Amino acid sequence: MFDSGFGGLTVARALIDLLPDEDLVYIGDTGRYPYGPKPASEVREYAHELAWSLVDEFGVKAVVVACNTATAAGLDDLRAELPVPVIDVIEPGANALVRATETGRVGVIGTVGTISSGAYIDAVARTGAPVHLSSAACPGFVEFVERGVTVGDEVLVLAERLLAPISEAGIDALLLGCTHYPFLARTISDVMGPQVTLVSSADETAFAAWALLAELGLLRAKGSGPGRHRFLSSGDIEWFRILGGRLLGPELDHTEPWP
Ligand code: DGL
């Protein structure tokens, strides 16, 4: 699996918990984050490099694109070109969002790249659920998480400003459409209020991966684990180990460079 940085660790945590027997290779492209403000063509190229590295250098049997921005920019290309199944975060997230609402008024927040791509409008439409979707981009959230700042006044002030339009939309469920955002859930929840259910795509994506691997007969036999977990970063590997360990847990105690 890969992400622009630490965000995909929310999905990694869910995958490790759900599929403890499976080996996992995680690449955080911290040397080139953030993806959100970059042109889709550039993000597509990064996604291509990362996914092929997982296939060619690590021999993975499936790729999880644990990044909404990379999914929005390059999922179709990855599915067409890779010789292994590809699991994304947008479709599972959209499915979870429409299940979580009672009023039918829902929201999604994500990076500028994700929101401007319209990928969530399409994904929610594909569910067929009769919902009204509001969306907002939250530039700056990812940078806070990458610096290890997940609570505090600075985050709160930014969240209040960026979430104001979506707060006024009268929604009852909000999808965290960027894998970094669950790390800011406390602040986001403080701003949105208790009447809004926050939906993260991490668990849904892990279930989607499980379902797909089972359907294709690719799951490791029960008890053949425990799976081995490798974490790579294209940036500062020491920082990736320190912050990553804090965010993911004890499985992340060693980091390797992804050149
Ligand atoms: N975790 C990525 C996502 O889900 C963040 C992208 C970024 O680096 O801006 O979109």
PDB file of C-alpha atoms and ligand atoms in Angstrom:
ATOM      1  CA  MET A   1       0.000   0.000   0.000  1.00  0.00           C
ATOM      2  CA  PHE A   2       1.074   3.576  -0.470  1.00  0.00           C
ATOM      3  CA  ASP A   3       0.180   7.136   0.445  1.00  0.00           C
ATOM      4  CA  SER A   4       1.827  10.528   0.138  1.00  0.00           C
ATOM      5  CA  GLY A   5       2.955  10.189   3.745  1.00  0.00           C
ATOM      6  CA  PHE A   6       1.531   9.196   7.119  1.00  0.00           C
ATOM      7  CA  GLY A   7      -2.174   9.291   6.192  1.00  0.00           C
ATOM      8  CA  GLY A   8      -2.364   5.777   4.788  1.00  0.00           C
ATOM      9  CA  LEU A   9      -1.337   4.489   8.212  1.00  0.00           C
ATOM     10  CA  THR A  10      -5.008   4.859   9.193  1.00  0.00           C
ATOM     11  CA  VAL A  11      -5.780   2.242   6.538  1.00  0.00           C
ATOM     12  CA  ALA A  12      -2.709   0.167   7.459  1.00  0.00           C
ATOM     13  CA  ARG A  13      -3.898  -0.035  11.083  1.00  0.00           C
ATOM     14  CA  ALA A  14      -7.299  -1.333   9.957  1.00  0.00           C
ATOM     15  CA  LEU A  15      -5.719  -3.827   7.530  1.00  0.00           C
ATOM     16  CA  ILE A  16      -3.273  -5.198  10.089  1.00  0.00           C
ATOM     17  CA  ASP A  17      -6.104  -5.657  12.596  1.00  0.00           C
ATOM     18  CA  LEU A  18      -8.412  -7.312  10.085  1.00  0.00           C
ATOM     19  CA  LEU A  19      -5.812  -9.431   8.274  1.00  0.00           C
ATOM     20  CA  PRO A  20      -3.090 -10.210  10.821  1.00  0.00           C
ATOM     21  CA  ASP A  21      -1.713 -13.110   8.775  1.00  0.00           C
ATOM     22  CA  GLU A  22      -0.961 -11.010   5.697  1.00  0.00           C
ATOM     23  CA  ASP A  23       2.406  -9.447   4.930  1.00  0.00           C
ATOM     24  CA  LEU A  24       2.239  -5.707   4.409  1.00  0.00           C
ATOM     25  CA  VAL A  25       4.550  -3.280   2.631  1.00  0.00           C
ATOM     26  CA  TYR A  26       3.756   0.403   3.188  1.00  0.00           C
ATOM     27  CA  ILE A  27       5.419   3.200   1.251  1.00  0.00           C
ATOM     28  CA  GLY A  28       4.917   6.761   2.483  1.00  0.00           C
ATOM     29  CA  ASP A  29       6.024   9.235  -0.176  1.00  0.00           C
ATOM     30  CA  THR A  30       6.960  11.810   2.461  1.00  0.00           C
ATOM     31  CA  GLY A  31       9.773  13.129   0.262  1.00  0.00           C
ATOM     32  CA  ARG A  32       7.187  14.433  -2.222  1.00  0.00           C
ATOM     33  CA  TYR A  33       4.110  15.154  -0.090  1.00  0.00           C
ATOM     34  CA  PRO A  34       1.677  16.906  -0.161  1.00  0.00           C
ATOM     35  CA  TYR A  35      -0.115  15.521  -3.196  1.00  0.00           C
ATOM     36  CA  GLY A  36      -3.262  17.599  -2.692  1.00  0.00           C
ATOM     37  CA  PRO A  37      -2.106  20.865  -4.315  1.00  0.00           C
ATOM     38  CA  LYS A  38      -0.220  19.163  -7.179  1.00  0.00           C
ATOM     39  CA  PRO A  39      -1.541  18.730 -10.739  1.00  0.00           C
ATOM     40  CA  ALA A  40      -3.344  15.414 -11.287  1.00  0.00           C
ATOM     41  CA  SER A  41      -0.826  14.411 -13.983  1.00  0.00           C
ATOM     42  CA  GLU A  42       2.058  14.667 -11.485  1.00  0.00           C
ATOM     43  CA  VAL A  43       0.201  12.690  -8.787  1.00  0.00           C
ATOM     44  CA  ARG A  44      -0.684  10.068 -11.423  1.00  0.00           C
ATOM     45  CA  GLU A  45       3.009   9.672 -12.252  1.00  0.00           C
ATOM     46  CA  TYR A  46       3.926   9.242  -8.558  1.00  0.00           C
ATOM     47  CA  ALA A  47       1.149   6.682  -8.087  1.00  0.00           C
ATOM     48  CA  HIS A  48       2.438   4.787 -11.133  1.00  0.00           C
ATOM     49  CA  GLU A  49       6.010   4.688  -9.730  1.00  0.00           C
ATOM     50  CA  LEU A  50       4.914   3.622  -6.253  1.00  0.00           C
ATOM     51  CA  ALA A  51       2.512   0.936  -7.424  1.00  0.00           C
ATOM     52  CA  TRP A  52       5.011  -0.574  -9.851  1.00  0.00           C
ATOM     53  CA  SER A  53       7.685  -0.544  -7.155  1.00  0.00           C
ATOM     54  CA  LEU A  54       5.357  -2.560  -4.912  1.00  0.00           C
ATOM     55  CA  VAL A  55       4.747  -5.044  -7.714  1.00  0.00           C
ATOM     56  CA  ASP A  56       8.264  -5.322  -9.174  1.00  0.00           C
ATOM     57  CA  GLU A  57      10.466  -4.916  -6.103  1.00  0.00           C
ATOM     58  CA  PHE A  58       8.255  -6.411  -3.400  1.00  0.00           C
ATOM     59  CA  GLY A  59       6.170  -8.904  -5.377  1.00  0.00           C
ATOM     60  CA  VAL A  60       2.871  -7.853  -3.801  1.00  0.00           C
ATOM     61  CA  LYS A  61      -0.306  -9.747  -4.718  1.00  0.00           C
ATOM     62  CA  ALA A  62      -2.542  -6.652  -4.422  1.00  0.00           C
ATOM     63  CA  VAL A  63      -2.075  -2.896  -4.133  1.00  0.00           C
ATOM     64  CA  VAL A  64      -4.080  -0.655  -1.794  1.00  0.00           C
ATOM     65  CA  VAL A  65      -4.047   2.977  -2.884  1.00  0.00           C
ATOM     66  CA  ALA A  66      -4.343   4.415   0.639  1.00  0.00           C
ATOM     67  CA  CYS A  67      -4.615   7.967  -0.660  1.00  0.00           C
ATOM     68  CA  ASN A  68      -7.720   9.712  -1.933  1.00  0.00           C
ATOM     69  CA  THR A  69      -5.773  12.197  -4.030  1.00  0.00           C
ATOM     70  CA  ALA A  70      -3.861   9.437  -5.828  1.00  0.00           C
ATOM     71  CA  THR A  71      -7.083   7.459  -6.256  1.00  0.00           C
ATOM     72  CA  ALA A  72      -8.856  10.466  -7.763  1.00  0.00           C
ATOM     73  CA  ALA A  73      -5.954  11.164 -10.109  1.00  0.00           C
ATOM     74  CA  GLY A  74      -4.887   7.706 -11.177  1.00  0.00           C
ATOM     75  CA  LEU A  75      -7.088   4.789 -10.135  1.00  0.00           C
ATOM     76  CA  ASP A  76      -8.341   3.963 -13.632  1.00  0.00           C
ATOM     77  CA  ASP A  77      -4.802   3.935 -15.053  1.00  0.00           C
ATOM     78  CA  LEU A  78      -3.493   1.785 -12.205  1.00  0.00           C
ATOM     79  CA  ARG A  79      -6.312  -0.728 -12.641  1.00  0.00           C
ATOM     80  CA  ALA A  80      -5.619  -0.898 -16.371  1.00  0.00           C
ATOM     81  CA  GLU A  81      -1.854  -1.272 -16.164  1.00  0.00           C
ATOM     82  CA  LEU A  82      -1.103  -3.340 -13.034  1.00  0.00           C
ATOM     83  CA  PRO A  83      -1.031  -7.144 -13.134  1.00  0.00           C
ATOM     84  CA  VAL A  84      -2.539  -7.351  -9.615  1.00  0.00           C
ATOM     85  CA  PRO A  85      -5.874  -6.203  -8.126  1.00  0.00           C
ATOM     86  CA  VAL A  86      -6.037  -2.588  -6.931  1.00  0.00           C
ATOM     87  CA  ILE A  87      -8.119  -1.490  -3.943  1.00  0.00           C
ATOM     88  CA  ASP A  88      -8.978   2.184  -3.504  1.00  0.00           C
ATOM     89  CA  VAL A  89     -10.306   4.317  -0.638  1.00  0.00           C
ATOM     90  CA  ILE A  90     -12.934   6.417  -2.425  1.00  0.00           C
ATOM     91  CA  GLU A  91     -15.539   3.795  -3.249  1.00  0.00           C
ATOM     92  CA  PRO A  92     -15.499   2.154   0.215  1.00  0.00           C
ATOM     93  CA  GLY A  93     -15.686   5.633   1.783  1.00  0.00           C
ATOM     94  CA  ALA A  94     -18.671   6.670  -0.341  1.00  0.00           C
ATOM     95  CA  ASN A  95     -20.490   3.440   0.529  1.00  0.00           C
ATOM     96  CA  ALA A  96     -19.907   3.993   4.250  1.00  0.00           C
ATOM     97  CA  LEU A  97     -21.046   7.616   4.013  1.00  0.00           C
ATOM     98  CA  VAL A  98     -24.425   6.875   2.475  1.00  0.00           C
ATOM     99  CA  ARG A  99     -25.011   4.143   5.062  1.00  0.00           C
ATOM    100  CA  ALA A 100     -24.251   6.550   7.925  1.00  0.00           C
ATOM    101  CA  THR A 101     -26.809   9.250   7.103  1.00  0.00           C
ATOM    102  CA  GLU A 102     -30.367   9.428   8.329  1.00  0.00           C
ATOM    103  CA  THR A 103     -31.347  12.792   6.863  1.00  0.00           C
ATOM    104  CA  GLY A 104     -29.749  12.252   3.434  1.00  0.00           C
ATOM    105  CA  ARG A 105     -27.645  15.401   3.773  1.00  0.00           C
ATOM    106  CA  VAL A 106     -23.997  14.358   3.734  1.00  0.00           C
ATOM    107  CA  GLY A 107     -20.598  15.986   3.326  1.00  0.00           C
ATOM    108  CA  VAL A 108     -17.077  15.109   2.306  1.00  0.00           C
ATOM    109  CA  ILE A 109     -13.817  16.922   2.998  1.00  0.00           C
ATOM    110  CA  GLY A 110     -10.542  16.226   1.247  1.00  0.00           C
ATOM    111  CA  THR A 111      -7.544  17.756  -0.459  1.00  0.00           C
ATOM    112  CA  VAL A 112      -7.897  20.316  -3.244  1.00  0.00           C
ATOM    113  CA  GLY A 113      -6.992  17.603  -5.773  1.00  0.00           C
ATOM    114  CA  THR A 114      -9.598  15.158  -4.512  1.00  0.00           C
ATOM    115  CA  ILE A 115     -12.461  17.622  -4.136  1.00  0.00           C
ATOM    116  CA  SER A 116     -11.834  19.400  -7.436  1.00  0.00           C
ATOM    117  CA  SER A 117     -11.663  16.072  -9.310  1.00  0.00           C
ATOM    118  CA  GLY A 118     -15.338  15.403  -8.570  1.00  0.00           C
ATOM    119  CA  ALA A 119     -14.434  11.800  -7.715  1.00  0.00           C
ATOM    120  CA  TYR A 120     -16.702  11.779  -4.660  1.00  0.00           C
ATOM    121  CA  ILE A 121     -19.651  13.223  -6.573  1.00  0.00           C
ATOM    122  CA  ASP A 122     -19.290  10.319  -9.007  1.00  0.00           C
ATOM    123  CA  ALA A 123     -18.714   7.691  -6.298  1.00  0.00           C
ATOM    124  CA  VAL A 124     -21.718   8.807  -4.237  1.00  0.00           C
ATOM    125  CA  ALA A 125     -23.862   8.880  -7.392  1.00  0.00           C
ATOM    126  CA  ARG A 126     -22.771   5.295  -8.175  1.00  0.00           C
ATOM    127  CA  THR A 127     -24.158   4.123  -4.817  1.00  0.00           C
ATOM    128  CA  GLY A 128     -27.627   5.095  -6.072  1.00  0.00           C
ATOM    129  CA  ALA A 129     -28.538   6.474  -2.634  1.00  0.00           C
ATOM    130  CA  PRO A 130     -30.812   9.544  -2.680  1.00  0.00           C
ATOM    131  CA  VAL A 131     -28.452  11.897  -0.821  1.00  0.00           C
ATOM    132  CA  HIS A 132     -27.390  15.504  -1.166  1.00  0.00           C
ATOM    133  CA  LEU A 133     -23.576  15.872  -1.035  1.00  0.00           C
ATOM    134  CA  SER A 134     -21.735  19.009   0.092  1.00  0.00           C
ATOM    135  CA  SER A 135     -17.961  19.155  -0.146  1.00  0.00           C
ATOM    136  CA  ALA A 136     -15.046  21.279   0.999  1.00  0.00           C
ATOM    137  CA  ALA A 137     -11.308  21.211   0.431  1.00  0.00           C
ATOM    138  CA  CYS A 138      -9.107  21.565   3.499  1.00  0.00           C
ATOM    139  CA  PRO A 139      -5.650  22.726   2.380  1.00  0.00           C
ATOM    140  CA  GLY A 140      -3.224  22.715   5.307  1.00  0.00           C
ATOM    141  CA  PHE A 141      -4.678  19.775   7.249  1.00  0.00           C
ATOM    142  CA  VAL A 142      -2.225  17.274   5.744  1.00  0.00           C
ATOM    143  CA  GLU A 143       0.764  19.482   6.586  1.00  0.00           C
ATOM    144  CA  PHE A 144      -0.254  19.585  10.263  1.00  0.00           C
ATOM    145  CA  VAL A 145      -0.425  15.787  10.451  1.00  0.00           C
ATOM    146  CA  GLU A 146       2.929  15.371   8.689  1.00  0.00           C
ATOM    147  CA  ARG A 147       4.465  17.667  11.302  1.00  0.00           C
ATOM    148  CA  GLY A 148       2.908  15.586  14.073  1.00  0.00           C
ATOM    149  CA  VAL A 149       0.500  18.349  15.137  1.00  0.00           C
ATOM    150  CA  THR A 150      -2.924  16.738  15.516  1.00  0.00           C
ATOM    151  CA  VAL A 151      -4.527  18.918  18.221  1.00  0.00           C
ATOM    152  CA  GLY A 152      -4.168  22.474  19.496  1.00  0.00           C
ATOM    153  CA  ASP A 153      -5.163  26.039  18.756  1.00  0.00           C
ATOM    154  CA  GLU A 154      -3.522  26.275  15.336  1.00  0.00           C
ATOM    155  CA  VAL A 155      -5.404  23.234  14.036  1.00  0.00           C
ATOM    156  CA  LEU A 156      -8.632  24.438  15.610  1.00  0.00           C
ATOM    157  CA  VAL A 157      -8.441  27.910  14.042  1.00  0.00           C
ATOM    158  CA  LEU A 158      -7.789  26.431  10.589  1.00  0.00           C
ATOM    159  CA  ALA A 159     -10.533  23.824  11.025  1.00  0.00           C
ATOM    160  CA  GLU A 160     -13.082  26.454  12.057  1.00  0.00           C
ATOM    161  CA  ARG A 161     -12.341  28.475   8.937  1.00  0.00           C
ATOM    162  CA  LEU A 162     -12.237  25.586   6.450  1.00  0.00           C
ATOM    163  CA  LEU A 163     -15.216  23.693   7.857  1.00  0.00           C
ATOM    164  CA  ALA A 164     -17.526  26.725   8.128  1.00  0.00           C
ATOM    165  CA  PRO A 165     -19.268  26.159   4.759  1.00  0.00           C
ATOM    166  CA  ILE A 166     -19.846  22.474   5.424  1.00  0.00           C
ATOM    167  CA  SER A 167     -21.025  23.174   8.985  1.00  0.00           C
ATOM    168  CA  GLU A 168     -23.699  25.456   7.560  1.00  0.00           C
ATOM    169  CA  ALA A 169     -24.883  22.819   5.072  1.00  0.00           C
ATOM    170  CA  GLY A 170     -26.917  21.001   7.753  1.00  0.00           C
ATOM    171  CA  ILE A 171     -25.348  17.578   7.199  1.00  0.00           C
ATOM    172  CA  ASP A 172     -25.582  14.643   9.612  1.00  0.00           C
ATOM    173  CA  ALA A 173     -22.619  12.601   8.272  1.00  0.00           C
ATOM    174  CA  LEU A 174     -19.185  13.787   7.158  1.00  0.00           C
ATOM    175  CA  LEU A 175     -16.713  11.605   5.293  1.00  0.00           C
ATOM    176  CA  LEU A 176     -13.055  12.227   6.027  1.00  0.00           C
ATOM    177  CA  GLY A 177     -12.052  11.964   2.379  1.00  0.00           C
ATOM    178  CA  CYS A 178      -8.328  12.141   2.999  1.00  0.00           C
ATOM    179  CA  THR A 179      -6.553   9.365   4.844  1.00  0.00           C
ATOM    180  CA  HIS A 180      -4.667  11.905   6.967  1.00  0.00           C
ATOM    181  CA  TYR A 181      -7.834  13.413   8.423  1.00  0.00           C
ATOM    182  CA  PRO A 182      -8.773  10.702  10.957  1.00  0.00           C
ATOM    183  CA  PHE A 183      -5.722  11.890  12.908  1.00  0.00           C
ATOM    184  CA  LEU A 184      -7.501  15.272  13.229  1.00  0.00           C
ATOM    185  CA  ALA A 185     -10.865  13.729  14.088  1.00  0.00           C
ATOM    186  CA  ARG A 186     -11.032  15.210  17.572  1.00  0.00           C
ATOM    187  CA  THR A 187     -10.732  18.778  16.299  1.00  0.00           C
ATOM    188  CA  ILE A 188     -13.011  18.145  13.314  1.00  0.00           C
ATOM    189  CA  SER A 189     -15.623  16.677  15.633  1.00  0.00           C
ATOM    190  CA  ASP A 190     -15.336  19.636  18.036  1.00  0.00           C
ATOM    191  CA  VAL A 191     -16.020  22.005  15.140  1.00  0.00           C
ATOM    192  CA  MET A 192     -18.811  19.997  13.483  1.00  0.00           C
ATOM    193  CA  GLY A 193     -20.628  19.137  16.710  1.00  0.00           C
ATOM    194  CA  PRO A 194     -22.017  15.870  18.081  1.00  0.00           C
ATOM    195  CA  GLN A 195     -24.956  15.748  15.634  1.00  0.00           C
ATOM    196  CA  VAL A 196     -22.535  14.995  12.763  1.00  0.00           C
ATOM    197  CA  THR A 197     -21.201  11.437  12.447  1.00  0.00           C
ATOM    198  CA  LEU A 198     -17.626  11.330  11.182  1.00  0.00           C
ATOM    199  CA  VAL A 199     -16.987   8.549   8.681  1.00  0.00           C
ATOM    200  CA  SER A 200     -13.471   7.271   7.955  1.00  0.00           C
ATOM    201  CA  SER A 201     -12.749   5.074   4.965  1.00  0.00           C
ATOM    202  CA  ALA A 202     -10.032   3.081   6.771  1.00  0.00           C
ATOM    203  CA  ASP A 203     -12.162   0.224   8.113  1.00  0.00           C
ATOM    204  CA  GLU A 204     -14.299   0.081   4.963  1.00  0.00           C
ATOM    205  CA  THR A 205     -11.192  -0.147   2.798  1.00  0.00           C
ATOM    206  CA  ALA A 206      -9.785  -2.957   4.913  1.00  0.00           C
ATOM    207  CA  PHE A 207     -13.077  -4.848   4.539  1.00  0.00           C
ATOM    208  CA  ALA A 208     -13.021  -4.198   0.776  1.00  0.00           C
ATOM    209  CA  ALA A 209      -9.473  -5.601   0.606  1.00  0.00           C
ATOM    210  CA  TRP A 210     -10.500  -8.638   2.611  1.00  0.00           C
ATOM    211  CA  ALA A 211     -13.545  -9.266   0.413  1.00  0.00           C
ATOM    212  CA  LEU A 212     -11.561  -8.927  -2.807  1.00  0.00           C
ATOM    213  CA  LEU A 213      -8.674 -11.156  -1.663  1.00  0.00           C
ATOM    214  CA  ALA A 214     -11.173 -13.764  -0.464  1.00  0.00           C
ATOM    215  CA  GLU A 215     -13.096 -13.638  -3.738  1.00  0.00           C
ATOM    216  CA  LEU A 216      -9.897 -14.115  -5.745  1.00  0.00           C
ATOM    217  CA  GLY A 217      -8.608 -16.882  -3.464  1.00  0.00           C
ATOM    218  CA  LEU A 218      -5.579 -14.774  -2.529  1.00  0.00           C
ATOM    219  CA  LEU A 219      -5.861 -14.804   1.258  1.00  0.00           C
ATOM    220  CA  ARG A 220      -3.117 -16.545   3.199  1.00  0.00           C
ATOM    221  CA  ALA A 221      -4.294 -19.627   5.026  1.00  0.00           C
ATOM    222  CA  LYS A 222      -5.472 -18.848   8.568  1.00  0.00           C
ATOM    223  CA  GLY A 223      -2.676 -19.335  11.088  1.00  0.00           C
ATOM    224  CA  SER A 224       0.113 -19.061   8.487  1.00  0.00           C
ATOM    225  CA  GLY A 225       1.043 -15.671   9.948  1.00  0.00           C
ATOM    226  CA  PRO A 226       1.796 -13.542  11.755  1.00  0.00           C
ATOM    227  CA  GLY A 227       2.311 -11.297   8.753  1.00  0.00           C
ATOM    228  CA  ARG A 228       5.499  -9.271   8.393  1.00  0.00           C
ATOM    229  CA  HIS A 229       5.173  -5.517   8.144  1.00  0.00           C
ATOM    230  CA  ARG A 230       7.620  -3.276   6.307  1.00  0.00           C
ATOM    231  CA  PHE A 231       7.460   0.505   6.256  1.00  0.00           C
ATOM    232  CA  LEU A 232       9.338   2.623   3.734  1.00  0.00           C
ATOM    233  CA  SER A 233       9.584   6.355   3.261  1.00  0.00           C
ATOM    234  CA  SER A 234      10.950   8.514   0.465  1.00  0.00           C
ATOM    235  CA  GLY A 235      11.725  11.238   3.021  1.00  0.00           C
ATOM    236  CA  ASP A 236      13.305  11.297   6.473  1.00  0.00           C
ATOM    237  CA  ILE A 237      13.143   7.674   7.636  1.00  0.00           C
ATOM    238  CA  GLU A 238      13.941   8.518  11.257  1.00  0.00           C
ATOM    239  CA  TRP A 239      10.989  10.936  11.424  1.00  0.00           C
ATOM    240  CA  PHE A 240       8.841   8.335   9.719  1.00  0.00           C
ATOM    241  CA  ARG A 241       9.728   5.837  12.434  1.00  0.00           C
ATOM    242  CA  ILE A 242       9.130   8.269  15.300  1.00  0.00           C
ATOM    243  CA  LEU A 243       5.850   9.826  14.152  1.00  0.00           C
ATOM    244  CA  GLY A 244       4.674   6.699  12.330  1.00  0.00           C
ATOM    245  CA  GLY A 245       5.140   4.613  15.474  1.00  0.00           C
ATOM    246  CA  ARG A 246       3.104   7.142  17.420  1.00  0.00           C
ATOM    247  CA  LEU A 247       0.307   7.173  14.831  1.00  0.00           C
ATOM    248  CA  LEU A 248       0.165   3.481  13.867  1.00  0.00           C
ATOM    249  CA  GLY A 249       1.413   1.644  16.932  1.00  0.00           C
ATOM    250  CA  PRO A 250       4.129  -0.855  17.817  1.00  0.00           C
ATOM    251  CA  GLU A 251       4.243  -2.596  14.432  1.00  0.00           C
ATOM    252  CA  LEU A 252       6.021   0.457  13.051  1.00  0.00           C
ATOM    253  CA  ASP A 253       9.345   0.213  14.852  1.00  0.00           C
ATOM    254  CA  HIS A 254      11.659   0.215  11.855  1.00  0.00           C
ATOM    255  CA  THR A 255      11.706   2.237   8.630  1.00  0.00           C
ATOM    256  CA  GLU A 256      13.559   1.708   5.369  1.00  0.00           C
ATOM    257  CA  PRO A 257      14.370   4.229   2.658  1.00  0.00           C
ATOM    258  CA  TRP A 258      12.373   4.157  -0.588  1.00  0.00           C
ATOM    259  CA  PRO A 259      14.772   5.751  -3.049  1.00  0.00           C
TER     260      PRO A 259
HETATM  261  N1  DGL B   1      -3.589  11.026   2.408  1.00  0.00           N
HETATM  262  C1  DGL B   1      -3.742  11.738   1.161  1.00  0.00           C
HETATM  263  C2  DGL B   1      -5.186  11.631   0.697  1.00  0.00           C
HETATM  264  O1  DGL B   1      -5.912  10.767   1.155  1.00  0.00           O
HETATM  265  C3  DGL B   1      -3.209  13.125   1.361  1.00  0.00           C
HETATM  266  C4  DGL B   1      -2.744  13.768   0.145  1.00  0.00           C
HETATM  267  C5  DGL B   1      -1.709  14.846   0.290  1.00  0.00           C
HETATM  268  O2  DGL B   1      -0.531  14.519   0.392  1.00  0.00           O
HETATM  269  O3  DGL B   1      -2.078  16.029   0.179  1.00  0.00           O
HETATM  270  O4  DGL B   1      -5.627  12.373  -0.152  1.00  0.00           O
END
